[in-house]
CSV table of C-alpha atoms in Angstrom, one decimal:
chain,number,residue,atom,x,y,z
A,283,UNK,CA,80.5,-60.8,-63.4
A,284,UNK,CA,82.7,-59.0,-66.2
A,285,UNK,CA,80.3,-60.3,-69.0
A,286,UNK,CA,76.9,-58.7,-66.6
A,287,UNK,CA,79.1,-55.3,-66.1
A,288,UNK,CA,79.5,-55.6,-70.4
A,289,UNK,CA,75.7,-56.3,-71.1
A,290,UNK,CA,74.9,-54.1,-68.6
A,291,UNK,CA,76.2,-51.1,-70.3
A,292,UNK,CA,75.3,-52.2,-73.5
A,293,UNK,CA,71.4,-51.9,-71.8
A,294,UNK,CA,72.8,-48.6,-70.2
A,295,UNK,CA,73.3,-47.5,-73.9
A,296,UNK,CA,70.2,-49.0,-75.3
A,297,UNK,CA,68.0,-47.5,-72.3
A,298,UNK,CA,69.6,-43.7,-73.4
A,299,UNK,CA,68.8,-44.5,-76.9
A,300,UNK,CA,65.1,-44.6,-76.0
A,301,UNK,CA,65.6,-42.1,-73.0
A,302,UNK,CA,64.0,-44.1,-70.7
A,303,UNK,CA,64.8,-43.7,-67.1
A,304,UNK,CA,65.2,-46.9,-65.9
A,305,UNK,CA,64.1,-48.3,-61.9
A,306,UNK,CA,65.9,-50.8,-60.3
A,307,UNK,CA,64.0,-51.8,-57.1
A,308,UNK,CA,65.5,-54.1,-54.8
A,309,UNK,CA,64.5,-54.7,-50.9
A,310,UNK,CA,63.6,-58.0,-48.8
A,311,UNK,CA,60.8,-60.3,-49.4
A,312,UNK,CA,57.7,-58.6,-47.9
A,313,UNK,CA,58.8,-54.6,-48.1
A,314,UNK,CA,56.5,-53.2,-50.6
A,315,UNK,CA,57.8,-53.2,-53.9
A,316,UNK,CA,54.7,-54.7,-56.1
A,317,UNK,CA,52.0,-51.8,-53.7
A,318,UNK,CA,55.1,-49.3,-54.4
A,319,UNK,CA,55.7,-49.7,-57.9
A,320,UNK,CA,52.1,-50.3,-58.8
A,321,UNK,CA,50.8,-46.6,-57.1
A,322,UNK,CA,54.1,-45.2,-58.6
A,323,UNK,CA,52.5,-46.0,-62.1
A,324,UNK,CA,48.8,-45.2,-61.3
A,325,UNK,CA,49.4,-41.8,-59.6
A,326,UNK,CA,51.6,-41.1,-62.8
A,327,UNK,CA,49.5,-41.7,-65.4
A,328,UNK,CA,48.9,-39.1,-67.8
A,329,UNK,CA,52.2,-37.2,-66.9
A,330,UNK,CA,54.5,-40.3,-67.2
A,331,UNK,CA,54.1,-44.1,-68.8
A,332,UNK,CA,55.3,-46.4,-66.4
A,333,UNK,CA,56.1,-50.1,-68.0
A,334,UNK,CA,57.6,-52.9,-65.4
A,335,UNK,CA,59.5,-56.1,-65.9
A,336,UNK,CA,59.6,-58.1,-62.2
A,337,UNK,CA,61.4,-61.1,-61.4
A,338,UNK,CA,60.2,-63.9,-58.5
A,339,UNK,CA,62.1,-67.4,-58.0
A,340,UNK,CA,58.6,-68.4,-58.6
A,341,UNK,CA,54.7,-67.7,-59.3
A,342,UNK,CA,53.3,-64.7,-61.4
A,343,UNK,CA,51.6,-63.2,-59.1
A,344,UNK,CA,53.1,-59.6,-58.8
A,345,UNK,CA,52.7,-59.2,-62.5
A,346,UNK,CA,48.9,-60.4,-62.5
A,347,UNK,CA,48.5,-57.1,-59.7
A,348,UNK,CA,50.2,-54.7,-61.6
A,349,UNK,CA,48.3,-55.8,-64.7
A,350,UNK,CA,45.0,-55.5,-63.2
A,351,UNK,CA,46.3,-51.7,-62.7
A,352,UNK,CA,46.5,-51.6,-66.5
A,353,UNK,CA,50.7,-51.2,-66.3
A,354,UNK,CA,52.2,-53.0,-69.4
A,355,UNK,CA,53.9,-55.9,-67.3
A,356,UNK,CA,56.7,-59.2,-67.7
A,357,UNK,CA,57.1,-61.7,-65.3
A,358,UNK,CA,60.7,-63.2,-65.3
A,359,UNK,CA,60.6,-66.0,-63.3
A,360,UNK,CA,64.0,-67.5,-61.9
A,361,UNK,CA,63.5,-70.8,-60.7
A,362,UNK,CA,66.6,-71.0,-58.5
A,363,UNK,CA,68.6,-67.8,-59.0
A,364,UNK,CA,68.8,-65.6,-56.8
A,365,UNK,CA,69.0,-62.1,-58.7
A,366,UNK,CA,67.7,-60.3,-62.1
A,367,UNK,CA,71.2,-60.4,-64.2
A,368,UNK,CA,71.7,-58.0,-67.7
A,369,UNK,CA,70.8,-60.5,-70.0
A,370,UNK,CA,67.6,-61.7,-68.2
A,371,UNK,CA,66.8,-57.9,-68.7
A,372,UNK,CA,67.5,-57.3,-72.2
A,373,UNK,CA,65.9,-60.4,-73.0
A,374,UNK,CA,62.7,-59.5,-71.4
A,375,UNK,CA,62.9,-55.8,-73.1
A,376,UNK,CA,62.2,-57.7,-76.1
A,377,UNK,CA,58.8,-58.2,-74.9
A,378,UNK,CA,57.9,-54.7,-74.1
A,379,UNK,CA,56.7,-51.6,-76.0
A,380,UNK,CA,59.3,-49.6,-74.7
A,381,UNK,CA,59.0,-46.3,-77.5
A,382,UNK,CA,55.6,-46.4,-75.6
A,383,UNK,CA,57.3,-45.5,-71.9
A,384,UNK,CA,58.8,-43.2,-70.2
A,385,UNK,CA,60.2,-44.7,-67.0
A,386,UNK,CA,60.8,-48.5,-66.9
A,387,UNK,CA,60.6,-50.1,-63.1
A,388,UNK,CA,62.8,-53.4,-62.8
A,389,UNK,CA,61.1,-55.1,-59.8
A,390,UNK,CA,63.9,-57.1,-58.7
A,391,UNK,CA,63.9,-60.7,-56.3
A,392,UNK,CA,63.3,-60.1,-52.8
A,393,UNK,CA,67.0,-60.6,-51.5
A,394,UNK,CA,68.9,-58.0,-49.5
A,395,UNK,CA,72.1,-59.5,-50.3
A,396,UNK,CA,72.8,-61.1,-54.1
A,397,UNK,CA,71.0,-58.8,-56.2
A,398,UNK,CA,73.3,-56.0,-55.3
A,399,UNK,CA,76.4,-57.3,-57.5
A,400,UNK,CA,74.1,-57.3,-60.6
A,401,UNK,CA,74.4,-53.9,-62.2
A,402,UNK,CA,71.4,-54.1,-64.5
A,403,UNK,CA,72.1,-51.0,-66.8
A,404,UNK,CA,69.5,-49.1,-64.4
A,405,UNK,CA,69.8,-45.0,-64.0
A,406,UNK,CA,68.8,-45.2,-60.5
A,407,UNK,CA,69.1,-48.7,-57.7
A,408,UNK,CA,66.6,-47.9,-55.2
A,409,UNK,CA,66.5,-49.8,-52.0
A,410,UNK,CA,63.2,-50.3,-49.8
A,411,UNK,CA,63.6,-50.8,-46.7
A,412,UNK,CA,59.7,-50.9,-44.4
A,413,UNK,CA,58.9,-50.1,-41.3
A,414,UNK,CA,58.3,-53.2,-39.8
A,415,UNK,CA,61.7,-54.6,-40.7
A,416,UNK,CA,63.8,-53.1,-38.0
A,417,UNK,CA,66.1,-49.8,-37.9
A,418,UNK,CA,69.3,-51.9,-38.3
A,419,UNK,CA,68.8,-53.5,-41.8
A,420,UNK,CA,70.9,-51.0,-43.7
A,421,UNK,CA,73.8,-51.2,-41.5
A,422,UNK,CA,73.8,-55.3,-41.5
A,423,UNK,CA,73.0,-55.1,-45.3
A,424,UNK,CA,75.8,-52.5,-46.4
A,425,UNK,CA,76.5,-53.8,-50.2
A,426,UNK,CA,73.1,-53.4,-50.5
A,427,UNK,CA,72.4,-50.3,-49.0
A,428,UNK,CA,75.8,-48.9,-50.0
A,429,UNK,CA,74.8,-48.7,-53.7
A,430,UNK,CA,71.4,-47.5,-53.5
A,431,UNK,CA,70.8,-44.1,-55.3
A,432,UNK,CA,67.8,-43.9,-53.5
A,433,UNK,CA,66.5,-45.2,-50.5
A,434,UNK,CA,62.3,-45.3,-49.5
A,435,UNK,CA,61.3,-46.0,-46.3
A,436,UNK,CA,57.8,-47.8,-46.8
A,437,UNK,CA,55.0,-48.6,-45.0
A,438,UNK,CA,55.4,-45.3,-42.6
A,439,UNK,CA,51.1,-46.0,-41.9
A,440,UNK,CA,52.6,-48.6,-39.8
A,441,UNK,CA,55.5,-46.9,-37.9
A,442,UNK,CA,53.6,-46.9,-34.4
A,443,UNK,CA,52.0,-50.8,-34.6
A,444,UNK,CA,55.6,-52.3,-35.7
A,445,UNK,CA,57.2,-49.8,-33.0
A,446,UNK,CA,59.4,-47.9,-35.6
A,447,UNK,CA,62.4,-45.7,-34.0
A,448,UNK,CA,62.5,-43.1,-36.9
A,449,UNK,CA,65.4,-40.9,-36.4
A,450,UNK,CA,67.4,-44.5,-35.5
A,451,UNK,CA,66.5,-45.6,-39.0
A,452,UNK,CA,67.2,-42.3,-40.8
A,453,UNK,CA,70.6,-42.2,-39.4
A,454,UNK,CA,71.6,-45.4,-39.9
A,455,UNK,CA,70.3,-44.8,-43.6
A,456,UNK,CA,72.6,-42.0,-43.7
A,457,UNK,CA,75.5,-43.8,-42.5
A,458,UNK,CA,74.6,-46.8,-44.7
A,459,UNK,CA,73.7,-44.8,-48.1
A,460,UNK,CA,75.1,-41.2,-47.7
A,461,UNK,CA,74.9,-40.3,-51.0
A,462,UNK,CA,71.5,-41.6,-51.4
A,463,UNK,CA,68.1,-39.5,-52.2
A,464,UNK,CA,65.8,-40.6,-49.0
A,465,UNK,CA,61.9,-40.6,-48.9
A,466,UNK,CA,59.4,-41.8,-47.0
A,467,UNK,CA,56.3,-42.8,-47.6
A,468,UNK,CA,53.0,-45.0,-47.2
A,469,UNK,CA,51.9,-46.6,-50.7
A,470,UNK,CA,48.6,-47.7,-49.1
A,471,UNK,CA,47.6,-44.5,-47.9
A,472,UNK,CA,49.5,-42.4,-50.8
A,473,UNK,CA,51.3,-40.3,-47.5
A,474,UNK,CA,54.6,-38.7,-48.8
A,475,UNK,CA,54.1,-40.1,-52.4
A,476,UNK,CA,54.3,-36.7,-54.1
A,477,UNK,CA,57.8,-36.1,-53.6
A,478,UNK,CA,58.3,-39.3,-54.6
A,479,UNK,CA,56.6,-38.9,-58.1
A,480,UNK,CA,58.5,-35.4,-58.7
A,481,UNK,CA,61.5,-36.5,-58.1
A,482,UNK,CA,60.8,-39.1,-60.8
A,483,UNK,CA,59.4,-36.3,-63.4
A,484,UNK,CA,62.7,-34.7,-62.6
A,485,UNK,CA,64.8,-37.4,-63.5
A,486,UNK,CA,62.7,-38.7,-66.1
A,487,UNK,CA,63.4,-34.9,-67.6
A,488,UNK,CA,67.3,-34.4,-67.3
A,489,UNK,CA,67.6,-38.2,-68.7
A,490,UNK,CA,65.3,-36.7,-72.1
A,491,UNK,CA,67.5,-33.4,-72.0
A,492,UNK,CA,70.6,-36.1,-72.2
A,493,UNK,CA,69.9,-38.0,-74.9
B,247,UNK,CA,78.0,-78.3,-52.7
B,248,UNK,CA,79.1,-81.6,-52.1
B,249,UNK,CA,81.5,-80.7,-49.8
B,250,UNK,CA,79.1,-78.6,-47.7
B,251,UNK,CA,77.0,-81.5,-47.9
B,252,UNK,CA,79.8,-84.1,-46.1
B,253,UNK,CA,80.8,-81.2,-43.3
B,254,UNK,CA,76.8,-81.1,-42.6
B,255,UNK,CA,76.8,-85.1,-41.7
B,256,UNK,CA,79.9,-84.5,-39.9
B,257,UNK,CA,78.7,-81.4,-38.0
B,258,UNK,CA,75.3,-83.8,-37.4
B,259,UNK,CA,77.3,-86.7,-36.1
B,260,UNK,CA,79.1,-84.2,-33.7
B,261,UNK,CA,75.9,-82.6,-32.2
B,262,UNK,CA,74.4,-86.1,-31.6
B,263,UNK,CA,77.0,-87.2,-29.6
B,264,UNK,CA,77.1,-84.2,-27.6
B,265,UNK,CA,73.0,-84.8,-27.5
B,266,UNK,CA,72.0,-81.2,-28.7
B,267,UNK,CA,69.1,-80.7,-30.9
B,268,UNK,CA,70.3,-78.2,-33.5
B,269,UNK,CA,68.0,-75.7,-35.4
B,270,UNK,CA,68.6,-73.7,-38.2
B,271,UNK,CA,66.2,-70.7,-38.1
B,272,UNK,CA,65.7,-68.7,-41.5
B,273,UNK,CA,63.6,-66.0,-43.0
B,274,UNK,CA,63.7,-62.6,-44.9
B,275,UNK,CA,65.7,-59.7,-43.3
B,276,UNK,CA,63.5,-58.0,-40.4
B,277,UNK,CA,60.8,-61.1,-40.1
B,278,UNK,CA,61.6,-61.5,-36.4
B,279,UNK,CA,64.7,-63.9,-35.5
B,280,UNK,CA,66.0,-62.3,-33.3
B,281,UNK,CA,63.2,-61.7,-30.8
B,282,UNK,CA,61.9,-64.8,-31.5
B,283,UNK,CA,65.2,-66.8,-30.2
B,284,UNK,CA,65.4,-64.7,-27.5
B,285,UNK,CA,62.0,-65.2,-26.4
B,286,UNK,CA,62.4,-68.7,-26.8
B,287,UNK,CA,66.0,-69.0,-24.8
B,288,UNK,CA,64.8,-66.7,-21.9
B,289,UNK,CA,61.0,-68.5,-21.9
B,290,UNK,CA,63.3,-72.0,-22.1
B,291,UNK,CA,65.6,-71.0,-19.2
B,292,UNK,CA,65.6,-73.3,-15.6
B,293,UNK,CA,63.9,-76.2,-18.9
B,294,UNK,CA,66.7,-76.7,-21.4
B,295,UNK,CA,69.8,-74.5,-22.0
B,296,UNK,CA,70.1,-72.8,-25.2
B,297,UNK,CA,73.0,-71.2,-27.2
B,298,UNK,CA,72.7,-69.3,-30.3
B,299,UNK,CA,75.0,-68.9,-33.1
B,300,UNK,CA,74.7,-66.0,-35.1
B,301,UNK,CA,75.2,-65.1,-38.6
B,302,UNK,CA,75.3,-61.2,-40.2
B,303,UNK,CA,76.9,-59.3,-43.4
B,304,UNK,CA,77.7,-57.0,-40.6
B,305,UNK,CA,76.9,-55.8,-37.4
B,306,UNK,CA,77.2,-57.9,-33.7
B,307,UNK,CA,74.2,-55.9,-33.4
B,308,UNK,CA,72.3,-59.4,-33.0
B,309,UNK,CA,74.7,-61.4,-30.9
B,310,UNK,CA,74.9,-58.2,-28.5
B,311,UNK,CA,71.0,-58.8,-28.0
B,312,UNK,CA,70.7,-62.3,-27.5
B,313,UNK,CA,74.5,-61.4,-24.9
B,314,UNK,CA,72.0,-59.4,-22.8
B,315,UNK,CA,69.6,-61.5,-22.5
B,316,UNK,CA,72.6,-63.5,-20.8
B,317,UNK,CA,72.3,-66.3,-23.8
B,318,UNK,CA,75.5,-67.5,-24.6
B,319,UNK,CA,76.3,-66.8,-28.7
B,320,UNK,CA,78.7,-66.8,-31.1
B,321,UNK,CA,78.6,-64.0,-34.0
B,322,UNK,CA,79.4,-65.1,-37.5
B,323,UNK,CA,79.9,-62.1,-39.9
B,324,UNK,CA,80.1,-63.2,-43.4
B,325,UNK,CA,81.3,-60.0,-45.4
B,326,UNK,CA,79.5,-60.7,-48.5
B,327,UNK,CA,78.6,-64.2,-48.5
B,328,UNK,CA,74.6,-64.5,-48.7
B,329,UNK,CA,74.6,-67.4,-46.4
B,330,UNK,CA,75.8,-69.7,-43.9
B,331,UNK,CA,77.8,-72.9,-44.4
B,332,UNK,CA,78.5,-76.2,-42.4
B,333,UNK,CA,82.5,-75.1,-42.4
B,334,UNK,CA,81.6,-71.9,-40.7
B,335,UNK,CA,79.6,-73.6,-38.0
B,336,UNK,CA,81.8,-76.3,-37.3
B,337,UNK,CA,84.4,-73.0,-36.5
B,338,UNK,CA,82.0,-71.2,-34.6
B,339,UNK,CA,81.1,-74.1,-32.1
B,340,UNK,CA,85.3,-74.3,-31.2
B,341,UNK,CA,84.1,-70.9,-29.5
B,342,UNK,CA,81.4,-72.6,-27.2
B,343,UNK,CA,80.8,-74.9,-24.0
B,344,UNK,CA,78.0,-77.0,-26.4
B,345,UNK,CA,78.4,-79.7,-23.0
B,346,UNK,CA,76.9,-76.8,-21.7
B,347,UNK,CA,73.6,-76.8,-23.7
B,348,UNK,CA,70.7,-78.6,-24.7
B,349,UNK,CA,69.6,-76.5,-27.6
B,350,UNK,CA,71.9,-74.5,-30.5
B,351,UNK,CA,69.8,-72.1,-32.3
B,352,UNK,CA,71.5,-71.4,-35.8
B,353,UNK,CA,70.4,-67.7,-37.1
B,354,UNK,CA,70.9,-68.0,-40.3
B,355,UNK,CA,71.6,-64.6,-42.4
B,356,UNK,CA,67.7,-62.9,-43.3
B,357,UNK,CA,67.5,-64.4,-47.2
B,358,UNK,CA,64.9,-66.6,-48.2
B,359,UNK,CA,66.7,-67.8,-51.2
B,360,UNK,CA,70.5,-69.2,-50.9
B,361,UNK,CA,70.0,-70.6,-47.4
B,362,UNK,CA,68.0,-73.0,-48.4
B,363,UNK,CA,70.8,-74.9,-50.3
B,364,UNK,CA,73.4,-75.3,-47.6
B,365,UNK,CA,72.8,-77.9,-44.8
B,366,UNK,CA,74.4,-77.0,-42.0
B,367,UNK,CA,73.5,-79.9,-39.9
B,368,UNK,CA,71.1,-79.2,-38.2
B,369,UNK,CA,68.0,-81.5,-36.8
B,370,UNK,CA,65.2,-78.9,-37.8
B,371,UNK,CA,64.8,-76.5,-40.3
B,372,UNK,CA,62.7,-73.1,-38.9
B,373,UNK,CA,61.0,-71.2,-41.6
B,374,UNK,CA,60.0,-67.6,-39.9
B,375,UNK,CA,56.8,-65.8,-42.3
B,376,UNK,CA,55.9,-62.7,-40.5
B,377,UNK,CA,52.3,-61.2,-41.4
B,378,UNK,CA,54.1,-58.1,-42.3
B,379,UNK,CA,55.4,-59.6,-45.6
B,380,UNK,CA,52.5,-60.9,-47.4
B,381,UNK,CA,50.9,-64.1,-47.8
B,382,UNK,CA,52.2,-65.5,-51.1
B,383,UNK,CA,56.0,-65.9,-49.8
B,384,UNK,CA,56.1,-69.6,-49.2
B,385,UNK,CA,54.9,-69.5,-52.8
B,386,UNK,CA,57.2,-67.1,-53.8
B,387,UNK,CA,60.4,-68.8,-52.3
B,388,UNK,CA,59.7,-72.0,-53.0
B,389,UNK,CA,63.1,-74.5,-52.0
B,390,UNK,CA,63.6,-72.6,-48.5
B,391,UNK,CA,59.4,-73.2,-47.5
B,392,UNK,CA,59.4,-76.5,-49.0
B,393,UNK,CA,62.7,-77.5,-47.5
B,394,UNK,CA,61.2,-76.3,-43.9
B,395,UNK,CA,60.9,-78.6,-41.0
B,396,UNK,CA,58.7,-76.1,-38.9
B,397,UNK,CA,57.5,-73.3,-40.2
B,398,UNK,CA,56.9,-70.1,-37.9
B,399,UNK,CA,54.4,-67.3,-38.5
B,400,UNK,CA,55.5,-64.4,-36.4
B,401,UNK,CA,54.4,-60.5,-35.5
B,402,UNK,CA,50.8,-61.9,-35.3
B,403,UNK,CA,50.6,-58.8,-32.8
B,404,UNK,CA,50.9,-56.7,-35.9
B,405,UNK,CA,48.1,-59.2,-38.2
B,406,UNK,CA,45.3,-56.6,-37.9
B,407,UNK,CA,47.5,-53.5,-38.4
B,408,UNK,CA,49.3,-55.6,-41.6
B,409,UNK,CA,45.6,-56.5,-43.3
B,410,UNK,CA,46.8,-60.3,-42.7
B,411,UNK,CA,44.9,-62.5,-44.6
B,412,UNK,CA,45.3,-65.8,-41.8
B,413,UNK,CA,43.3,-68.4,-43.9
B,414,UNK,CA,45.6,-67.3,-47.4
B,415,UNK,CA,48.7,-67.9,-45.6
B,416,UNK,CA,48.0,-71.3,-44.1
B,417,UNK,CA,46.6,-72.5,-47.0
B,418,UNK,CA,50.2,-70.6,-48.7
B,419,UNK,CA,52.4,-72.7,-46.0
B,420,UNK,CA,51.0,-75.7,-45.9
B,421,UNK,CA,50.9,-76.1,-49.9
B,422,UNK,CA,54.1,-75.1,-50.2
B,423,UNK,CA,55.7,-76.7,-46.8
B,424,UNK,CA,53.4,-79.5,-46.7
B,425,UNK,CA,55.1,-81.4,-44.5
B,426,UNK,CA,56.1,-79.3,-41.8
B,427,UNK,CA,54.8,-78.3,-38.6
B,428,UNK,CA,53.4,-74.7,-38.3
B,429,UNK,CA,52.9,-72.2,-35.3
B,430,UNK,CA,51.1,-68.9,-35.4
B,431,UNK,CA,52.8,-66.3,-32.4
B,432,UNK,CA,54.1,-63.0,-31.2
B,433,UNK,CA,57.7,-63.3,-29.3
B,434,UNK,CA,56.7,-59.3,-28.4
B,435,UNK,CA,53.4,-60.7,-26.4
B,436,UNK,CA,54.1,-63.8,-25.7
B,437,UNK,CA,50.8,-65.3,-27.2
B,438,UNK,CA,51.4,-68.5,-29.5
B,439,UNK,CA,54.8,-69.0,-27.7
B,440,UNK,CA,53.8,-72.2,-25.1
B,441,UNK,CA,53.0,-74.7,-27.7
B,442,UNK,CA,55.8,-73.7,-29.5
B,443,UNK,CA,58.0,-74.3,-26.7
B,444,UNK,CA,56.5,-77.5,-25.6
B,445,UNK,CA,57.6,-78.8,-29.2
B,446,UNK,CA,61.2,-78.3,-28.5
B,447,UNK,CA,61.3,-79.4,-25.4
B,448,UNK,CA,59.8,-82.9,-26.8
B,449,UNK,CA,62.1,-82.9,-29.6
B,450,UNK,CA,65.4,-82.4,-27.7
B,451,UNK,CA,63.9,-85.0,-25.1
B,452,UNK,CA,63.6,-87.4,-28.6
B,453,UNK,CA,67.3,-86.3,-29.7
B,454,UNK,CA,68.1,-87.2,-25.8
B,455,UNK,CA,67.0,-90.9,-26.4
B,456,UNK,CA,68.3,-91.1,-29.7
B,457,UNK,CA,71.5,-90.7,-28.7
């Protein structure tokens, strides 16, 4: 774990260097994260260039739908493991352009629980957690949840068919990720994306200002 | 591993004398266990008698639903730890009449990746895929589908609302679980439960004779 915390500052460093902001999305199998990352990109083209690298234990299927959206894509695939790790990250930077992005999305493995001991050298963890998951997730998840800088609830078009107790959720997100940036929003039907996509511009900004 | 590996053969010699069929249920965070083992203790009740064991991060949020539901259940909270183990269930049953059962329902923590390594014992491997979570997850995750015994398809209330492609995901499941058995329900309506329930019921009778 000491050697990912080195390597993941040395990415840290390297990131700055070529002040991009830098994504690392993490949630359960099933929450979102290809739809969300995917209309993140597309609704920011021309003010932003979005690049992802996404990790699955297996298949390349997520990449092949982001590339079909034209985003500059790597697949790492895992096998086993159970988490992206530092050096699986730098080593798949080598295979991006990334002097031709602005924001770079790690799309992590679906796993609410390992992933969340792997710093990755990322500005911002953000945590997905979808409607149709339950309200309690964040407080039986709380590594997870604890560290997210931001947390997106997803799938909101969905809230009344999967039953969703909204305040519940918010407040347990609260209690969960306090210091964390919440949204909400619906990918498929672009609802509550804007603020979203400025927050991103924003941060995307003061990380140019600090390097 | 290996040592997991012996406690599991013990922990399976143990439940065979005391004639339980033993089932390890597993998923992704939010895919349903919890409804779905209650449905199927309550449905079960006057049939076979079922117990639940229980295993969170944090939270007794699920024990203290399956508790009012008057199942008996054990909560295992792990802290960190990603998954269960046969050590920690061989603990937990010291905390439950098992004479007083026919069926022990194992919730395993939601992750669809470490899980799949430990046996715990148990005589049947439950795979939960909701139709919430997309259709490529059994090819996604591929040691927990293909390890699966049974594998579940749950929240087909919600198929419609979720764009569920049903053909995709069959044909998902049974390439990558070919050789389990597969059931299509909603433990919120009820529909899909009765042949589902008919199944255990003849494979506890089978564990009966066996032992």
């Amino acid at each position: 774990m000491e050697k990912n915390d080195r390597l993941a500052e040395q990415n840290r460093g390297f990131f700055r260097a070529k002040k991009l902001l830098v994504l690392n999305v993490l949630s359960s199998p099933g929450s979102g994260k290809t739809t969300f990352i995917r209309e993140t990109a597309v609704q920011l083209a021309g003010r932003l260039r979005v690049g992802v690298i996404v990790g699955d234990l297996a298949t390349d299927n997520d990449a092949a739908r982001l590339r079909t959206a034209g985003i500059p894509v790597v697949q790492i695939t895992t096998g086993t493991v159970c988490h992206l790790d530092a050096d699986m990250i730098a080593k798949a930077c080598a295979q991006v352009d990334l002097d031709a992005l602005d924001v770079l999305v790690i799309e992590n493995v679906g796993n609410l629980v390992c992933p969340a001991d792997y710093d990755l050298g990322e500005d911002l963890r953000v945590v997905l957690l979808s409607v149709t998951e339950g309200e309690d997730k964040p407080l039986k998840y709380p590594p997870m949840f604890h560290s997210a800088n931001v947390a997106v609830v997803t799938k909101c078009d969905m809230a009344a068919a999967a039953g969703f107790d909204r305040s519940l959720a918010l407040a347990n997100l609260q209690r969960a990720s306090h210091h964390a940036r919440i949204f909400e929003l619906s990918a498929k039907t672009g609802d509550g994306m804007k603020p979203w996509l400025d927050f991103l511009a924003a941060q995307r900004a003061a990380v140019k200002r600090k390097s």
